[in-house]
Amino acid sequence: MAGESLTLIGFWGSPFALRVKWALELKGIRYQYVEEDLSNKSAMLLQYNPVYKKVPVLVHDGKPLAESLVILEYIDETWEQNPLLSHDPYEKAKARFWSRFVDEKCVPAVMATFSKGGEEQQKAAQEARENLKTLEGGIEGKRYFGGENIGFADIAIGWLGYWVRIVEEIVGINLIDKELMAKLDAWIDDFLELPVIKECMPPRDKLLNHNKAFHKLLTSSST
Amino acid sequence: MAENHEGEVKLLGFVGSPFTYRVQLALKLKGAQYEFLEDNLEHQSQLLLKYNPIHKKVPVLVHNEKPIIESLVILEYVDETWNGNPILPEEPYPRALARFWAKFIDEKCLSAVWKAASTFDEKEREKAVEESQEVLQILENELKDKFFGGEALGLVDIVGTFVAFWLPAIEQLVGLELLTSEKFPKLYNWSHEVLNLPVVKETLPPREPFFAAFKARLESLTPSK
């Protein structure tokens, strides 16, 4: 749109930046992407996100926003084509709930499985499996969280699928059981195959190597 | 417009919990009629198992038998379902900012204060107190009007009742001094403005159940000698 400037500040390996990219692409919104070097944060990032100093940050006509789920809602409310959230308040509530559930429950448990060892790791893996099984319930027998088409929750949660599989490969622990969590497994495959989703994703080996390096860092620095 | 989508509204909650309270305040602001079902933290009530079997947490808002959980999710649902006295601004950017700050209070403020109040290691506590003060300073800087929501209460003020009511209660319980008028004059004044609003005054819970639960939790954390 003429006169409007839209910039996404992100990091290629950040799943939270990827959420925002997916939303922008799905809605066909044009934007400028700026890659941030997280080991040497730019003055721009610190200016636009002084509270958390993290990516992603969306800057629309000079107005900055941080926190990916907040950004997703903003995008959905500002550009109304291809709506991510339903009009129905109850459906909205469910989408919001599952998105937060992933961030607040699944991610910490998977992260602990990734970074810990021994018994702590086993416990974390068990918790992760339980949370993932619970998450599966949110699909409610539909094709996607959003129904026949992907919606807010799919965009918010979709990255978890590829990240968990990478974690499984690196630590050698199974988290998404193909039999016990068949529905979740199928949803991950379906979602990641969608063209607009696939196109935005960084190459798998790049991600794998990046996470392997991260894993080494996490497990070697034990107090 | 007929308020017929009101239907049957139940709120399952814990008296004294800041999370339950924010929903009560929102419902009151909207003039929504509801039945309050008190849950007891000690024994998981049958109601809780019925309406929130998987996550087993309060508050749960049950609207026409459909349960909604997570207080921030509930607040948005209430705002969308009942007209009048909007909790969130109308325009997307201020709405986004409101969501950001509400999340900030929940994710940074509550945990920092809890750590400061419940850590027994002196060094750790000092760190947590410092962190709490940083958080309060950020809020202080952010407050530009009478309320975070402008001239009237908004989402951030509703979530912020934790700072206005529960924080002083915790300070009193454990002997901390965080929210002072010298360090945070705007926030301090704001907390008094909020607590003096009739709608807030009328709905604030008694302190005792919260004190009791808080003390119990502290005791369960006490390192054994």
CSV table of C-alpha atoms in Angstrom, one decimal:
chain,number,residue,atom,x,y,z
A,1,MET,CA,0.0,0.0,0.0
A,2,ALA,CA,1.5,3.3,-1.0
A,3,GLY,CA,2.8,5.4,1.8
A,4,GLU,CA,2.8,2.6,4.3
A,5,SER,CA,6.1,1.2,5.6
A,6,LEU,CA,6.2,-2.2,7.2
A,7,THR,CA,9.4,-3.8,8.5
A,8,LEU,CA,9.9,-7.1,10.2
A,9,ILE,CA,13.0,-7.5,12.3
A,10,GLY,CA,13.9,-11.1,12.8
A,11,PHE,CA,16.4,-13.9,13.0
A,12,TRP,CA,16.4,-16.7,10.4
A,13,GLY,CA,16.4,-19.4,13.1
A,14,SER,CA,13.7,-17.8,15.3
A,15,PRO,CA,10.4,-19.7,15.2
A,16,PHE,CA,8.7,-16.6,16.7
A,17,ALA,CA,9.8,-14.5,13.7
A,18,LEU,CA,8.7,-17.3,11.5
A,19,ARG,CA,5.1,-17.1,12.9
A,20,VAL,CA,5.0,-13.4,11.9
A,21,LYS,CA,6.4,-14.2,8.4
A,22,TRP,CA,3.8,-16.8,7.9
A,23,ALA,CA,1.0,-14.5,8.9
A,24,LEU,CA,2.3,-11.7,6.6
A,25,GLU,CA,2.7,-14.1,3.6
A,26,LEU,CA,-0.7,-15.7,4.1
A,27,LYS,CA,-2.3,-12.3,3.9
A,28,GLY,CA,-0.2,-11.2,1.0
A,29,ILE,CA,1.2,-8.2,2.8
A,30,ARG,CA,4.4,-6.6,1.5
A,31,TYR,CA,7.1,-5.9,4.0
A,32,GLN,CA,10.7,-5.3,4.4
A,33,TYR,CA,12.7,-8.0,6.3
A,34,VAL,CA,15.7,-7.1,8.4
A,35,GLU,CA,18.0,-9.8,9.7
A,36,GLU,CA,19.2,-9.2,13.2
A,37,ASP,CA,22.6,-10.5,14.5
A,38,LEU,CA,21.5,-11.7,17.9
A,39,SER,CA,25.1,-11.8,19.2
A,40,ASN,CA,25.5,-8.2,18.4
A,41,LYS,CA,22.1,-6.5,18.7
A,42,SER,CA,21.5,-3.4,16.7
A,43,ALA,CA,20.6,0.0,18.0
A,44,MET,CA,17.4,-0.3,16.0
A,45,LEU,CA,16.3,-3.4,17.9
A,46,LEU,CA,17.2,-1.9,21.3
A,47,GLN,CA,15.3,1.2,20.4
A,48,TYR,CA,12.2,-0.7,19.2
A,49,ASN,CA,12.1,-3.3,21.8
A,50,PRO,CA,13.7,-1.9,24.9
A,51,VAL,CA,11.8,-4.1,27.3
A,52,TYR,CA,12.8,-7.5,26.0
A,53,LYS,CA,15.4,-6.7,23.4
A,54,LYS,CA,14.3,-9.6,21.3
A,55,VAL,CA,13.0,-10.5,17.8
A,56,PRO,CA,10.6,-10.4,16.2
A,57,VAL,CA,9.7,-6.8,16.1
A,58,LEU,CA,7.2,-5.4,13.6
A,59,VAL,CA,7.4,-1.8,12.8
A,60,HIS,CA,4.4,-0.3,11.0
A,61,ASP,CA,4.6,3.3,9.9
A,62,GLY,CA,7.2,3.9,12.6
A,63,LYS,CA,5.2,2.2,15.3
A,64,PRO,CA,7.0,-0.8,16.8
A,65,LEU,CA,5.4,-3.9,18.3
A,66,ALA,CA,7.1,-6.8,20.1
A,67,GLU,CA,5.9,-10.3,21.3
A,68,SER,CA,4.9,-12.5,18.4
A,69,LEU,CA,1.4,-13.5,19.5
A,70,VAL,CA,0.6,-9.8,20.1
A,71,ILE,CA,2.0,-9.0,16.6
A,72,LEU,CA,-0.1,-11.8,15.1
A,73,GLU,CA,-3.3,-10.3,16.5
A,74,TYR,CA,-2.3,-6.9,15.3
A,75,ILE,CA,-1.7,-8.2,11.8
A,76,ASP,CA,-5.1,-9.9,11.8
A,77,GLU,CA,-6.9,-6.8,13.0
A,78,THR,CA,-5.1,-4.4,10.6
A,79,TRP,CA,-5.2,-6.5,7.4
A,80,GLU,CA,-8.6,-8.2,7.3
A,81,GLN,CA,-8.1,-10.4,4.2
A,82,ASN,CA,-7.6,-14.2,4.9
A,83,PRO,CA,-8.6,-13.8,8.6
A,84,LEU,CA,-6.6,-15.9,11.0
A,85,LEU,CA,-9.0,-15.7,13.9
A,86,SER,CA,-12.7,-16.7,13.7
A,87,HIS,CA,-15.4,-14.1,14.3
A,88,ASP,CA,-16.8,-16.2,17.0
A,89,PRO,CA,-15.5,-15.3,20.5
A,90,TYR,CA,-15.5,-18.8,21.7
A,91,GLU,CA,-13.5,-20.1,18.8
A,92,LYS,CA,-11.1,-17.1,19.2
A,93,ALA,CA,-10.7,-18.0,22.9
A,94,LYS,CA,-9.8,-21.6,22.0
A,95,ALA,CA,-7.2,-20.5,19.4
A,96,ARG,CA,-5.7,-18.0,21.8
A,97,PHE,CA,-5.6,-20.7,24.5
A,98,TRP,CA,-3.8,-23.3,22.5
A,99,SER,CA,-1.3,-20.8,21.2
A,100,ARG,CA,-0.4,-19.8,24.8
A,101,PHE,CA,-0.5,-23.4,25.9
A,102,VAL,CA,2.3,-24.2,23.5
A,103,ASP,CA,4.5,-21.3,24.6
A,104,GLU,CA,3.9,-21.8,28.3
A,105,LYS,CA,3.8,-25.6,28.6
A,106,CYS,CA,5.1,-27.4,25.6
A,107,VAL,CA,8.1,-25.2,24.8
A,108,PRO,CA,9.6,-25.3,28.3
A,109,ALA,CA,9.2,-29.1,28.6
A,110,VAL,CA,10.7,-29.7,25.2
A,111,MET,CA,13.5,-27.2,25.9
A,112,ALA,CA,14.3,-29.0,29.2
A,113,THR,CA,14.4,-32.3,27.2
A,114,PHE,CA,16.9,-30.6,24.9
A,115,SER,CA,19.1,-29.1,27.5
A,116,LYS,CA,19.1,-31.4,30.4
A,117,GLY,CA,20.6,-34.9,31.0
A,118,GLY,CA,19.9,-38.0,33.0
A,119,GLU,CA,16.8,-38.3,35.1
A,120,GLU,CA,15.9,-34.6,34.7
A,121,GLN,CA,15.8,-35.1,31.0
A,122,GLN,CA,13.6,-38.2,31.2
A,123,LYS,CA,11.2,-36.4,33.5
A,124,ALA,CA,11.1,-33.4,31.1
A,125,ALA,CA,10.5,-35.7,28.1
A,126,GLN,CA,7.6,-37.4,29.9
A,127,GLU,CA,6.1,-34.0,30.7
A,128,ALA,CA,6.6,-32.9,27.1
A,129,ARG,CA,4.8,-36.0,25.8
A,130,GLU,CA,1.9,-35.4,28.1
A,131,ASN,CA,1.6,-31.8,27.0
A,132,LEU,CA,1.9,-32.7,23.3
A,133,LYS,CA,-0.8,-35.3,23.8
A,134,THR,CA,-3.0,-32.6,25.4
A,135,LEU,CA,-2.3,-30.3,22.5
A,136,GLU,CA,-3.5,-32.9,20.1
A,137,GLY,CA,-6.9,-32.6,21.8
A,138,GLY,CA,-7.1,-29.0,20.5
A,139,ILE,CA,-7.3,-30.2,16.9
A,140,GLU,CA,-10.7,-31.7,17.8
A,141,GLY,CA,-10.7,-34.1,14.9
A,142,LYS,CA,-10.5,-31.4,12.3
A,143,ARG,CA,-7.9,-31.1,9.7
A,144,TYR,CA,-6.2,-28.1,11.3
A,145,PHE,CA,-6.7,-26.2,14.5
A,146,GLY,CA,-8.4,-23.6,12.4
A,147,GLY,CA,-10.8,-26.1,10.8
A,148,GLU,CA,-10.7,-26.8,7.1
A,149,ASN,CA,-8.1,-24.1,6.6
A,150,ILE,CA,-5.3,-23.0,8.8
A,151,GLY,CA,-5.9,-20.2,11.3
A,152,PHE,CA,-4.3,-18.4,14.1
A,153,ALA,CA,-3.4,-21.4,16.2
A,154,ASP,CA,-1.9,-23.3,13.3
A,155,ILE,CA,0.4,-20.3,12.5
A,156,ALA,CA,1.3,-19.9,16.2
A,157,ILE,CA,1.9,-23.6,16.8
A,158,GLY,CA,3.1,-24.9,13.5
A,159,TRP,CA,6.8,-24.4,14.1
A,160,LEU,CA,6.7,-26.7,17.1
A,161,GLY,CA,6.3,-29.7,14.8
A,162,TYR,CA,9.6,-29.2,13.0
A,163,TRP,CA,11.4,-28.1,16.1
A,164,VAL,CA,10.4,-31.1,18.1
A,165,ARG,CA,11.5,-33.4,15.4
A,166,ILE,CA,14.9,-31.7,15.3
A,167,VAL,CA,15.2,-32.0,19.1
A,168,GLU,CA,14.2,-35.7,18.9
A,169,GLU,CA,17.0,-36.3,16.3
A,170,ILE,CA,19.6,-34.5,18.4
A,171,VAL,CA,18.9,-36.0,21.8
A,172,GLY,CA,17.6,-39.3,20.6
A,173,ILE,CA,14.4,-39.3,22.6
A,174,ASN,CA,11.0,-39.8,21.0
A,175,LEU,CA,8.5,-37.1,21.9
A,176,ILE,CA,5.8,-37.3,19.3
A,177,ASP,CA,4.8,-41.0,19.1
A,178,LYS,CA,3.5,-41.7,15.6
A,179,GLU,CA,0.9,-44.1,17.0
A,180,LEU,CA,-0.2,-42.5,20.2
A,181,MET,CA,-0.2,-39.1,18.7
A,182,ALA,CA,-1.2,-39.9,15.1
A,183,LYS,CA,-3.5,-36.9,14.8
A,184,LEU,CA,-0.8,-34.5,15.9
A,185,ASP,CA,1.8,-36.1,13.7
A,186,ALA,CA,-0.5,-35.9,10.7
A,187,TRP,CA,-1.3,-32.3,11.4
A,188,ILE,CA,2.4,-31.4,11.5
A,189,ASP,CA,3.0,-33.1,8.1
A,190,ASP,CA,-0.1,-31.4,6.6
A,191,PHE,CA,0.9,-28.0,7.9
A,192,LEU,CA,4.5,-28.1,6.9
A,193,GLU,CA,3.6,-29.2,3.4
A,194,LEU,CA,1.5,-26.2,2.6
A,195,PRO,CA,3.3,-24.1,0.0
A,196,VAL,CA,3.2,-20.8,1.7
A,197,ILE,CA,4.4,-22.4,4.9
A,198,LYS,CA,7.2,-24.4,3.2
A,199,GLU,CA,8.5,-21.4,1.3
A,200,CYS,CA,9.2,-19.4,4.4
A,201,MET,CA,11.1,-22.1,6.3
A,202,PRO,CA,14.8,-22.1,6.5
A,203,PRO,CA,16.5,-25.2,5.1
A,204,ARG,CA,16.3,-28.2,7.4
A,205,ASP,CA,20.0,-28.9,7.6
A,206,LYS,CA,20.8,-25.3,8.4
A,207,LEU,CA,18.3,-25.5,11.3
A,208,LEU,CA,19.6,-28.9,12.4
A,209,ASN,CA,23.2,-27.7,12.5
A,210,HIS,CA,22.2,-24.5,14.3
A,211,ASN,CA,20.3,-26.5,16.9
A,212,LYS,CA,23.2,-29.0,17.2
A,213,ALA,CA,25.5,-26.1,18.0
A,214,PHE,CA,23.1,-24.6,20.4
A,215,HIS,CA,22.7,-28.1,22.1
A,216,LYS,CA,26.5,-28.3,22.5
A,217,LEU,CA,26.6,-24.9,24.1
A,218,LEU,CA,23.8,-25.7,26.5
A,219,THR,CA,25.1,-29.1,27.6
A,220,SER,CA,28.7,-28.1,27.9
A,221,SER,CA,28.0,-25.2,30.2
A,222,SER,CA,26.8,-27.2,33.2
A,223,THR,CA,27.2,-25.7,36.6
B,1,MET,CA,-29.3,-4.4,21.6
B,2,ALA,CA,-30.7,-7.4,23.6
B,3,GLU,CA,-28.2,-8.9,26.0
B,4,ASN,CA,-29.6,-12.3,25.1
B,5,HIS,CA,-26.2,-13.8,24.4
B,6,GLU,CA,-25.8,-13.5,28.1
B,7,GLY,CA,-27.3,-16.9,28.7
B,8,GLU,CA,-25.9,-18.7,31.6
B,9,VAL,CA,-22.7,-17.4,33.0
B,10,LYS,CA,-20.7,-19.2,35.8
B,11,LEU,CA,-17.3,-18.3,37.1
B,12,LEU,CA,-15.3,-21.0,38.8
B,13,GLY,CA,-12.6,-19.4,40.9
B,14,PHE,CA,-10.7,-19.0,44.0
B,15,VAL,CA,-11.5,-16.2,46.4
B,16,GLY,CA,-8.4,-14.1,46.9
B,17,SER,CA,-6.7,-15.1,43.6
B,18,PRO,CA,-5.6,-12.1,41.5
B,19,PHE,CA,-6.4,-14.2,38.4
B,20,THR,CA,-10.0,-14.9,39.5
B,21,TYR,CA,-10.4,-11.3,40.6
B,22,ARG,CA,-9.5,-9.8,37.3
B,23,VAL,CA,-12.4,-11.8,35.6
B,24,GLN,CA,-14.8,-10.7,38.4
B,25,LEU,CA,-13.8,-7.1,37.8
B,26,ALA,CA,-14.3,-7.4,34.1
B,27,LEU,CA,-17.7,-9.0,34.4
B,28,LYS,CA,-18.7,-6.3,36.9
B,29,LEU,CA,-17.5,-3.5,34.6
B,30,LYS,CA,-19.7,-5.0,31.8
B,31,GLY,CA,-22.7,-5.4,34.1
B,32,ALA,CA,-22.8,-9.1,33.3
B,33,GLN,CA,-24.7,-11.3,35.6
B,34,TYR,CA,-23.0,-14.5,36.7
B,35,GLU,CA,-22.9,-17.1,39.3
B,36,PHE,CA,-19.7,-17.4,41.3
B,37,LEU,CA,-18.7,-20.9,42.2
B,38,GLU,CA,-16.0,-21.0,44.7
B,39,ASP,CA,-13.3,-23.6,44.3
B,40,ASN,CA,-11.1,-24.7,47.1
B,41,LEU,CA,-7.4,-25.1,46.4
B,42,GLU,CA,-7.2,-27.9,48.8
B,43,HIS,CA,-9.6,-30.3,47.2
B,44,GLN,CA,-10.1,-30.2,43.5
B,45,SER,CA,-13.8,-29.7,43.3
B,46,GLN,CA,-16.1,-31.7,41.2
B,47,LEU,CA,-17.0,-28.6,39.2
B,48,LEU,CA,-13.4,-28.0,38.3
B,49,LEU,CA,-13.0,-31.5,37.1
B,50,LYS,CA,-16.1,-31.1,35.1
B,51,TYR,CA,-15.2,-27.8,33.4
B,52,ASN,CA,-11.5,-28.0,33.2
B,53,PRO,CA,-10.5,-31.6,33.5
B,54,ILE,CA,-7.2,-31.3,31.6
B,55,HIS,CA,-5.6,-28.3,33.0
B,56,LYS,CA,-7.4,-28.2,36.4
B,57,LYS,CA,-6.9,-24.5,36.9
B,58,VAL,CA,-9.1,-21.7,37.9
B,59,PRO,CA,-10.5,-19.3,36.9
B,60,VAL,CA,-12.8,-21.0,34.5
B,61,LEU,CA,-15.6,-19.0,32.8
B,62,VAL,CA,-18.4,-21.2,31.7
B,63,HIS,CA,-20.8,-19.5,29.3
B,64,ASN,CA,-23.7,-21.6,28.3
B,65,GLU,CA,-21.8,-24.7,29.4
B,66,LYS,CA,-18.8,-23.8,27.2
B,67,PRO,CA,-15.7,-23.4,29.4
B,68,ILE,CA,-13.0,-20.8,28.7
B,69,ILE,CA,-9.7,-20.8,30.6
B,70,GLU,CA,-6.7,-18.7,31.1
B,71,SER,CA,-7.5,-15.3,32.6
B,72,LEU,CA,-6.2,-13.2,29.8
B,73,VAL,CA,-8.1,-15.3,27.3
B,74,ILE,CA,-11.2,-14.9,29.4
B,75,LEU,CA,-10.8,-11.2,29.6
B,76,GLU,CA,-10.7,-10.9,25.8
B,77,TYR,CA,-13.7,-13.2,25.6
B,78,VAL,CA,-15.7,-11.1,28.0
B,79,ASP,CA,-14.8,-7.9,26.1
B,80,GLU,CA,-16.0,-9.4,22.9
B,81,THR,CA,-19.2,-10.9,24.3
B,82,TRP,CA,-20.5,-8.1,26.4
B,83,ASN,CA,-21.0,-4.6,24.9
B,84,GLY,CA,-20.3,-1.4,26.8
B,85,ASN,CA,-17.4,-0.3,28.9
B,86,PRO,CA,-14.8,-1.6,26.5
B,87,ILE,CA,-11.8,-3.3,28.2
B,88,LEU,CA,-9.6,-3.0,25.1
B,89,PRO,CA,-9.2,0.0,22.9
B,90,GLU,CA,-10.8,0.1,19.5
B,91,GLU,CA,-7.8,0.7,17.3
B,92,PRO,CA,-5.4,-2.1,16.5
B,93,TYR,CA,-2.2,-0.4,17.6
B,94,PRO,CA,-3.4,0.7,21.1
B,95,ARG,CA,-5.0,-2.8,21.4
B,96,ALA,CA,-1.7,-4.4,20.7
B,97,LEU,CA,0.1,-2.2,23.2
B,98,ALA,CA,-2.6,-3.1,25.9
B,99,ARG,CA,-2.0,-6.8,25.2
B,100,PHE,CA,1.7,-6.3,25.4
B,101,TRP,CA,1.6,-4.6,28.7
B,102,ALA,CA,-0.9,-7.0,30.2
B,103,LYS,CA,1.4,-9.8,29.2
B,104,PHE,CA,4.4,-7.9,30.7
B,105,ILE,CA,2.7,-7.6,34.1
B,106,ASP,CA,1.8,-11.3,34.1
B,107,GLU,CA,5.2,-12.6,32.9
B,108,LYS,CA,7.6,-10.2,34.5
B,109,CYS,CA,5.9,-8.5,37.5
B,110,LEU,CA,4.2,-11.4,39.1
B,111,SER,CA,7.2,-13.8,39.0
B,112,ALA,CA,9.7,-11.1,40.1
B,113,VAL,CA,7.5,-10.2,43.1
B,114,TRP,CA,6.9,-13.8,44.0
B,115,LYS,CA,10.6,-14.5,43.9
B,116,ALA,CA,11.4,-11.5,46.0
B,117,ALA,CA,8.8,-12.6,48.6
B,118,SER,CA,9.6,-16.2,48.7
B,119,THR,CA,13.3,-16.6,48.3
B,120,PHE,CA,15.2,-17.4,51.5
B,121,ASP,CA,18.7,-17.0,50.2
B,122,GLU,CA,19.6,-13.4,50.9
B,123,LYS,CA,21.6,-12.8,47.7
B,124,GLU,CA,18.9,-14.3,45.6
B,125,ARG,CA,16.3,-12.2,47.3
B,126,GLU,CA,18.3,-9.0,46.8
B,127,LYS,CA,18.5,-9.9,43.1
B,128,ALA,CA,14.8,-10.5,42.9
B,129,VAL,CA,14.0,-7.2,44.7
B,130,GLU,CA,16.2,-5.4,42.2
B,131,GLU,CA,14.4,-7.1,39.4
B,132,SER,CA,11.0,-6.2,40.9
B,133,GLN,CA,12.0,-2.6,41.1
B,134,GLU,CA,13.2,-2.6,37.4
B,135,VAL,CA,9.8,-4.0,36.5
B,136,LEU,CA,8.0,-1.3,38.5
B,137,GLN,CA,10.1,1.4,36.9
B,138,ILE,CA,9.2,0.2,33.5
B,139,LEU,CA,5.5,0.4,34.4
B,140,GLU,CA,6.1,3.8,36.0
B,141,ASN,CA,7.6,5.1,32.8
B,142,GLU,CA,4.7,3.6,30.8
B,143,LEU,CA,1.9,5.3,32.7
B,144,LYS,CA,1.0,8.4,30.9
B,145,ASP,CA,-2.6,9.1,31.9
B,146,LYS,CA,-4.8,8.6,34.9
B,147,PHE,CA,-5.0,4.9,34.1
B,148,PHE,CA,-3.1,2.7,31.7
B,149,GLY,CA,-6.3,2.6,29.7
B,150,GLY,CA,-6.6,6.4,29.6
B,151,GLU,CA,-9.4,8.1,31.3
B,152,ALA,CA,-11.0,4.8,32.3
B,153,LEU,CA,-9.9,1.4,33.4
B,154,GLY,CA,-8.6,-0.9,30.7
B,155,LEU,CA,-7.1,-4.3,30.3
B,156,VAL,CA,-3.7,-3.3,31.7
B,157,ASP,CA,-5.3,-1.7,34.8
B,158,ILE,CA,-7.4,-4.8,35.4
B,159,VAL,CA,-4.4,-7.0,35.2
B,160,GLY,CA,-2.5,-4.4,37.1
B,161,THR,CA,-4.8,-4.8,40.1
B,162,PHE,CA,-2.1,-7.3,41.1
B,163,VAL,CA,0.2,-4.3,41.7
B,164,ALA,CA,-2.4,-2.1,43.3
B,165,PHE,CA,-3.8,-4.7,45.7
B,166,TRP,CA,-1.8,-7.9,45.9
B,167,LEU,CA,1.6,-6.4,45.9
B,168,PRO,CA,1.0,-4.2,49.0
B,169,ALA,CA,-0.5,-7.3,50.7
B,170,ILE,CA,2.5,-9.4,49.9
B,171,GLU,CA,4.8,-6.5,51.1
B,172,GLN,CA,3.0,-6.4,54.3
B,173,LEU,CA,3.1,-10.2,54.8
B,174,VAL,CA,6.8,-10.6,54.2
B,175,GLY,CA,8.2,-7.2,55.2
B,176,LEU,CA,9.2,-5.9,51.8
B,177,GLU,CA,9.0,-2.4,50.5
B,178,LEU,CA,8.7,-2.2,46.8
B,179,LEU,CA,5.9,0.2,45.7
B,180,THR,CA,6.7,3.4,47.4
B,181,SER,CA,5.6,6.9,46.5
B,182,GLU,CA,9.2,8.2,46.5
B,183,LYS,CA,10.4,5.7,44.0
B,184,PHE,CA,7.3,5.3,41.8
B,185,PRO,CA,5.1,8.3,42.4
B,186,LYS,CA,2.9,7.9,39.3
B,187,LEU,CA,2.3,4.1,39.9
B,188,TYR,CA,1.7,4.7,43.6
B,189,ASN,CA,-1.0,7.3,42.8
B,190,TRP,CA,-2.4,5.1,40.2
B,191,SER,CA,-2.8,2.2,42.6
B,192,HIS,CA,-4.8,4.4,45.0
B,193,GLU,CA,-7.0,5.7,42.1
B,194,VAL,CA,-7.7,2.2,41.1
B,195,LEU,CA,-8.5,1.0,44.6
B,196,ASN,CA,-10.8,3.9,45.2
B,197,LEU,CA,-13.0,3.3,42.2
B,198,PRO,CA,-16.4,2.0,43.5
B,199,VAL,CA,-16.4,-0.9,41.0
B,200,VAL,CA,-13.0,-2.0,42.3
B,201,LYS,CA,-13.8,-1.3,46.0
B,202,GLU,CA,-17.0,-3.3,45.8
B,203,THR,CA,-15.4,-6.3,44.3
B,204,LEU,CA,-12.1,-6.7,46.0
B,205,PRO,CA,-11.8,-9.9,47.9
B,206,PRO,CA,-11.0,-10.1,51.6
B,207,ARG,CA,-7.3,-10.4,52.3
B,208,GLU,CA,-7.5,-13.4,54.6
B,209,PRO,CA,-8.0,-16.2,52.1
B,210,PHE,CA,-5.1,-14.9,50.0
B,211,PHE,CA,-2.9,-14.4,53.1
B,212,ALA,CA,-3.6,-18.0,54.2
B,213,ALA,CA,-2.9,-19.5,50.8
B,214,PHE,CA,0.2,-17.4,50.4
B,215,LYS,CA,1.5,-18.3,53.8
B,216,ALA,CA,0.8,-22.0,53.2
B,217,ARG,CA,2.8,-21.8,50.0
B,218,LEU,CA,5.7,-20.0,51.7
B,219,GLU,CA,5.7,-22.7,54.4
B,220,SER,CA,5.8,-25.5,51.8
B,221,LEU,CA,8.9,-23.8,50.4
B,222,THR,CA,10.8,-23.3,53.7
B,223,PRO,CA,14.0,-25.2,53.5
B,224,SER,CA,14.1,-27.9,56.2
B,225,LYS,CA,16.6,-27.3,58.9
